[in-house]
Amino acid sequence: MAASASGGYSRQRQMGLGDLLLENRIIFLDGPIHDASANLIVMKLLFLQAENRHQDIHFYVNSPGGSVTATMAIYDTMQFLQCDIATYCVGLAASGGAIVLAGGTKGKRYCLPHGKVMIHQPYGEVGGQVSDIEIQARDILDTRRVLNEILAHHCNQPIEIIARDTERDYYMNAYQAKEYGIVDDVLSNPKKPPVGIPIPANKPVEGESAPGTESAPGTQ
């Protein structure tokens, strides 16, 4: 018995932090989303499904976003898997990070009390000949349409609301993100109530409206 315990401790000492987290079905997306980070996330997701198709994956997000194609690689893999994927915003889930956060399993998407979420339209740089600029512009507009439809689907919001809100950087605190539909709940330790809690979305600052409650253009 002692030898077995000693062997387990020795094995843990040899494993890196990422390996220990992966063993507990935890994935952490930290920093910008680019091809290398997305490929690593996709490999981890596929590995965890191969290990157990019926056990949840816990996906923590603290990212300012980044490459759209890399973001979509992660998102598409999440939707492809049979496992439920619980997503957690720790710090910031912006741009592509917000897409990943919202793409978790419905009812299992969370934000910590002081987490922030930001959505916006995709950035794009165009250049070259006039015909090339037209092609690139069409691609950017189509990418924006796709991202808006994804958010509308997962947030259960009208596409008009998403299109309007993503015109500019649109920040939400944890409670506003819950009201908006990006997450399902705000997590905290009941024994350690959070300090400096942001104003919940159903209690807007005087003179301001809660996000997602304004009338869509043309509906008034």
Short mmCIF file of C-alpha atoms in Angstrom, two decimals:
data_model
loop_
_atom_site.label_atom_id
_atom_site.label_comp_id
_atom_site.label_asym_id
_atom_site.label_seq_id
_atom_site.Cartn_x
_atom_site.Cartn_y
_atom_site.Cartn_z
CA MET A 1 0.00 0.00 0.00
CA ALA A 2 2.78 2.39 0.94
CA ALA A 3 4.69 1.49 -2.20
CA SER A 4 1.60 2.24 -4.32
CA ALA A 5 1.12 5.64 -2.68
CA SER A 6 4.80 6.42 -3.14
CA GLY A 7 4.58 5.47 -6.81
CA GLY A 8 1.57 7.73 -7.35
CA TYR A 9 3.34 10.66 -5.69
CA SER A 10 6.44 10.08 -7.80
CA ARG A 11 4.34 10.02 -10.96
CA GLN A 12 2.66 13.31 -10.06
CA ARG A 13 6.06 14.87 -9.41
CA GLN A 14 7.12 13.93 -12.93
CA MET A 15 3.97 15.34 -14.56
CA GLY A 16 3.73 18.99 -15.54
CA LEU A 17 0.88 21.23 -14.43
CA GLY A 18 -0.77 20.96 -17.84
CA ASP A 19 -0.66 17.17 -17.64
CA LEU A 20 -2.23 17.18 -14.18
CA LEU A 21 -5.02 19.46 -15.36
CA LEU A 22 -5.61 17.32 -18.44
CA GLU A 23 -5.81 14.21 -16.28
CA ASN A 24 -8.69 15.92 -14.47
CA ARG A 25 -10.30 16.84 -17.81
CA ILE A 26 -9.44 20.53 -17.46
CA ILE A 27 -8.33 22.65 -20.43
CA PHE A 28 -7.11 26.24 -20.09
CA LEU A 29 -7.17 28.73 -22.96
CA ASP A 30 -4.95 31.61 -21.90
CA GLY A 31 -3.71 34.48 -24.01
CA PRO A 32 -4.34 35.25 -27.69
CA ILE A 33 -5.93 32.64 -29.93
CA HIS A 34 -3.65 31.70 -32.80
CA ASP A 35 -3.02 28.60 -34.90
CA ALA A 36 -0.57 26.99 -32.46
CA SER A 37 -2.74 27.49 -29.37
CA ALA A 38 -5.87 26.39 -31.25
CA ASN A 39 -4.21 23.22 -32.52
CA LEU A 40 -3.14 22.33 -28.98
CA ILE A 41 -6.67 22.94 -27.64
CA VAL A 42 -8.20 20.84 -30.42
CA MET A 43 -5.80 17.97 -29.70
CA LYS A 44 -6.67 18.08 -26.00
CA LEU A 45 -10.40 18.08 -26.75
CA LEU A 46 -10.08 15.09 -29.06
CA PHE A 47 -7.91 13.24 -26.54
CA LEU A 48 -10.39 13.78 -23.71
CA GLN A 49 -13.29 12.53 -25.83
CA ALA A 50 -11.28 9.43 -26.74
CA GLU A 51 -10.63 8.88 -23.03
CA ASN A 52 -14.30 9.12 -22.03
CA ARG A 53 -17.20 10.17 -24.25
CA HIS A 54 -19.61 10.54 -21.35
CA GLN A 55 -17.66 12.67 -18.87
CA ASP A 56 -17.67 16.46 -18.94
CA ILE A 57 -14.71 18.51 -20.13
CA HIS A 58 -14.00 21.68 -18.12
CA PHE A 59 -12.77 24.50 -20.35
CA TYR A 60 -11.41 27.67 -18.69
CA VAL A 61 -11.08 30.81 -20.83
CA ASN A 62 -8.95 33.90 -20.19
CA SER A 63 -8.31 35.28 -23.66
CA PRO A 64 -8.55 38.55 -25.61
CA GLY A 65 -9.38 36.58 -28.76
CA GLY A 66 -7.32 36.52 -31.91
CA SER A 67 -7.43 34.67 -35.21
CA VAL A 68 -10.96 34.00 -36.48
CA THR A 69 -9.97 30.79 -38.25
CA ALA A 70 -8.19 29.51 -35.14
CA THR A 71 -11.23 30.41 -33.04
CA MET A 72 -13.52 28.54 -35.41
CA ALA A 73 -11.27 25.47 -35.26
CA ILE A 74 -11.81 25.35 -31.49
CA TYR A 75 -15.52 26.16 -31.72
CA ASP A 76 -16.25 23.57 -34.42
CA THR A 77 -14.42 20.88 -32.47
CA MET A 78 -16.44 21.73 -29.35
CA GLN A 79 -19.69 21.32 -31.29
CA PHE A 80 -18.45 18.10 -32.89
CA LEU A 81 -17.67 16.29 -29.64
CA GLN A 82 -20.17 14.10 -27.83
CA CYS A 83 -18.90 15.16 -24.40
CA ASP A 84 -20.58 18.01 -22.58
CA ILE A 85 -18.18 20.94 -22.33
CA ALA A 86 -18.49 23.25 -19.33
CA THR A 87 -16.94 26.66 -20.06
CA TYR A 88 -15.70 29.16 -17.48
CA CYS A 89 -14.67 32.80 -17.94
CA VAL A 90 -11.81 33.66 -15.61
CA GLY A 91 -10.62 37.20 -16.22
CA LEU A 92 -11.55 38.08 -19.79
CA ALA A 93 -13.34 36.32 -22.62
CA ALA A 94 -13.20 38.76 -25.51
CA SER A 95 -13.81 38.45 -29.24
CA GLY A 96 -13.01 34.83 -30.12
CA GLY A 97 -12.77 34.06 -26.40
CA ALA A 98 -16.44 35.04 -26.07
CA ILE A 99 -17.35 32.71 -28.95
CA VAL A 100 -15.61 29.82 -27.20
CA LEU A 101 -17.26 30.69 -23.88
CA ALA A 102 -20.75 30.89 -25.39
CA GLY A 103 -20.16 27.67 -27.34
CA GLY A 104 -20.09 25.52 -24.22
CA THR A 105 -22.90 23.15 -23.34
CA LYS A 106 -26.12 25.02 -22.54
CA GLY A 107 -26.60 25.15 -18.77
CA LYS A 108 -22.88 24.63 -18.15
CA ARG A 109 -21.44 28.01 -19.16
CA TYR A 110 -20.12 30.06 -16.26
CA CYS A 111 -18.38 33.30 -15.39
CA LEU A 112 -16.55 34.20 -12.20
CA PRO A 113 -17.89 37.31 -10.41
CA HIS A 114 -15.30 39.75 -11.76
CA GLY A 115 -14.93 38.22 -15.19
CA LYS A 116 -15.56 40.35 -18.26
CA VAL A 117 -16.90 39.45 -21.69
CA MET A 118 -16.51 41.48 -24.87
CA ILE A 119 -18.05 40.94 -28.29
CA HIS A 120 -17.40 42.88 -31.49
CA GLN A 121 -17.23 42.53 -35.24
CA PRO A 122 -14.15 40.85 -36.73
CA TYR A 123 -11.19 43.00 -37.65
CA GLY A 124 -9.78 42.74 -41.13
CA GLU A 125 -6.99 44.30 -43.13
CA VAL A 126 -7.48 44.68 -46.85
CA GLY A 127 -4.98 45.59 -49.51
CA GLY A 128 -3.80 44.90 -53.01
CA GLN A 129 -5.63 45.46 -56.28
CA VAL A 130 -9.22 46.71 -56.31
CA SER A 131 -10.53 43.24 -57.16
CA ASP A 132 -8.56 41.74 -54.26
CA ILE A 133 -9.94 44.36 -51.88
CA GLU A 134 -13.49 43.52 -52.97
CA ILE A 135 -12.89 39.80 -52.39
CA GLN A 136 -11.39 40.42 -48.94
CA ALA A 137 -14.21 42.80 -47.99
CA ARG A 138 -16.84 40.22 -48.97
CA ASP A 139 -15.05 37.61 -46.89
CA ILE A 140 -14.95 39.90 -43.83
CA LEU A 141 -18.67 40.65 -44.17
CA ASP A 142 -19.47 36.95 -44.48
CA THR A 143 -17.31 36.17 -41.44
CA ARG A 144 -19.17 38.81 -39.47
CA ARG A 145 -22.49 37.26 -40.50
CA VAL A 146 -21.35 33.80 -39.38
CA LEU A 147 -20.08 35.04 -36.00
CA ASN A 148 -23.29 37.00 -35.39
CA GLU A 149 -25.39 33.94 -36.18
CA ILE A 150 -23.31 31.83 -33.78
CA LEU A 151 -23.79 34.33 -30.95
CA ALA A 152 -27.49 34.72 -31.72
CA HIS A 153 -27.92 30.94 -31.56
CA HIS A 154 -26.06 30.37 -28.30
CA CYS A 155 -27.33 33.53 -26.57
CA ASN A 156 -30.91 33.10 -27.79
CA GLN A 157 -30.87 36.71 -28.96
CA PRO A 158 -32.37 38.20 -32.15
CA ILE A 159 -29.76 38.53 -34.85
CA GLU A 160 -30.59 42.26 -35.07
CA ILE A 161 -29.54 42.76 -31.44
CA ILE A 162 -26.26 40.92 -31.98
CA ALA A 163 -25.52 42.85 -35.18
CA ARG A 164 -26.17 46.16 -33.43
CA ASP A 165 -24.14 45.35 -30.31
CA THR A 166 -21.13 44.07 -32.24
CA GLU A 167 -20.82 47.30 -34.25
CA ARG A 168 -18.31 48.40 -31.60
CA ASP A 169 -16.52 46.74 -28.67
CA TYR A 170 -19.36 45.70 -26.35
CA TYR A 171 -18.24 44.92 -22.81
CA MET A 172 -20.28 43.06 -20.20
CA ASN A 173 -19.63 42.20 -16.59
CA ALA A 174 -20.43 38.70 -15.35
CA TYR A 175 -24.06 39.47 -14.53
CA GLN A 176 -24.66 41.28 -17.80
CA ALA A 177 -23.14 38.33 -19.67
CA LYS A 178 -25.62 36.06 -17.88
CA GLU A 179 -28.51 38.37 -18.77
CA TYR A 180 -27.30 38.49 -22.37
CA GLY A 181 -27.18 34.68 -22.60
CA ILE A 182 -23.45 34.19 -23.11
CA VAL A 183 -23.20 32.35 -19.78
CA ASP A 184 -25.79 30.55 -17.69
CA ASP A 185 -24.61 31.40 -14.20
CA VAL A 186 -22.09 33.39 -12.16
CA LEU A 187 -19.98 31.17 -9.90
CA SER A 188 -18.73 32.11 -6.45
CA ASN A 189 -17.85 30.38 -3.19
CA PRO A 190 -20.83 30.76 -0.80
CA LYS A 191 -18.39 30.77 2.11
CA LYS A 192 -16.45 33.66 0.54
CA PRO A 193 -18.93 36.18 -0.89
CA PRO A 194 -17.26 38.25 -3.63
CA VAL A 195 -16.32 41.84 -2.82
CA GLY A 196 -16.97 44.72 -5.20
CA ILE A 197 -19.60 42.87 -7.21
CA PRO A 198 -20.51 44.65 -10.47
CA ILE A 199 -24.07 45.94 -10.79
CA PRO A 200 -26.30 43.11 -12.09
CA ALA A 201 -27.85 43.63 -15.50
CA ASN A 202 -31.36 43.81 -14.03
CA LYS A 203 -30.23 46.79 -11.93
CA PRO A 204 -28.77 49.17 -14.54
CA VAL A 205 -26.93 52.33 -13.65
CA GLU A 206 -29.28 55.31 -13.61
CA GLY A 207 -29.81 56.56 -17.14
CA GLU A 208 -28.56 53.35 -18.74
CA SER A 209 -30.41 50.33 -20.08
CA ALA A 210 -29.52 46.73 -19.36
CA PRO A 211 -27.86 45.05 -22.37
CA GLY A 212 -30.19 43.13 -24.62
CA THR A 213 -33.33 44.89 -23.30
CA GLU A 214 -33.50 47.71 -25.82
CA SER A 215 -35.89 47.42 -28.72
CA ALA A 216 -34.44 46.27 -32.00
CA PRO A 217 -34.35 48.87 -34.79
CA GLY A 218 -37.74 49.20 -36.46
CA THR A 219 -39.68 47.45 -33.69
CA GLN A 220 -40.84 50.54 -31.82
#
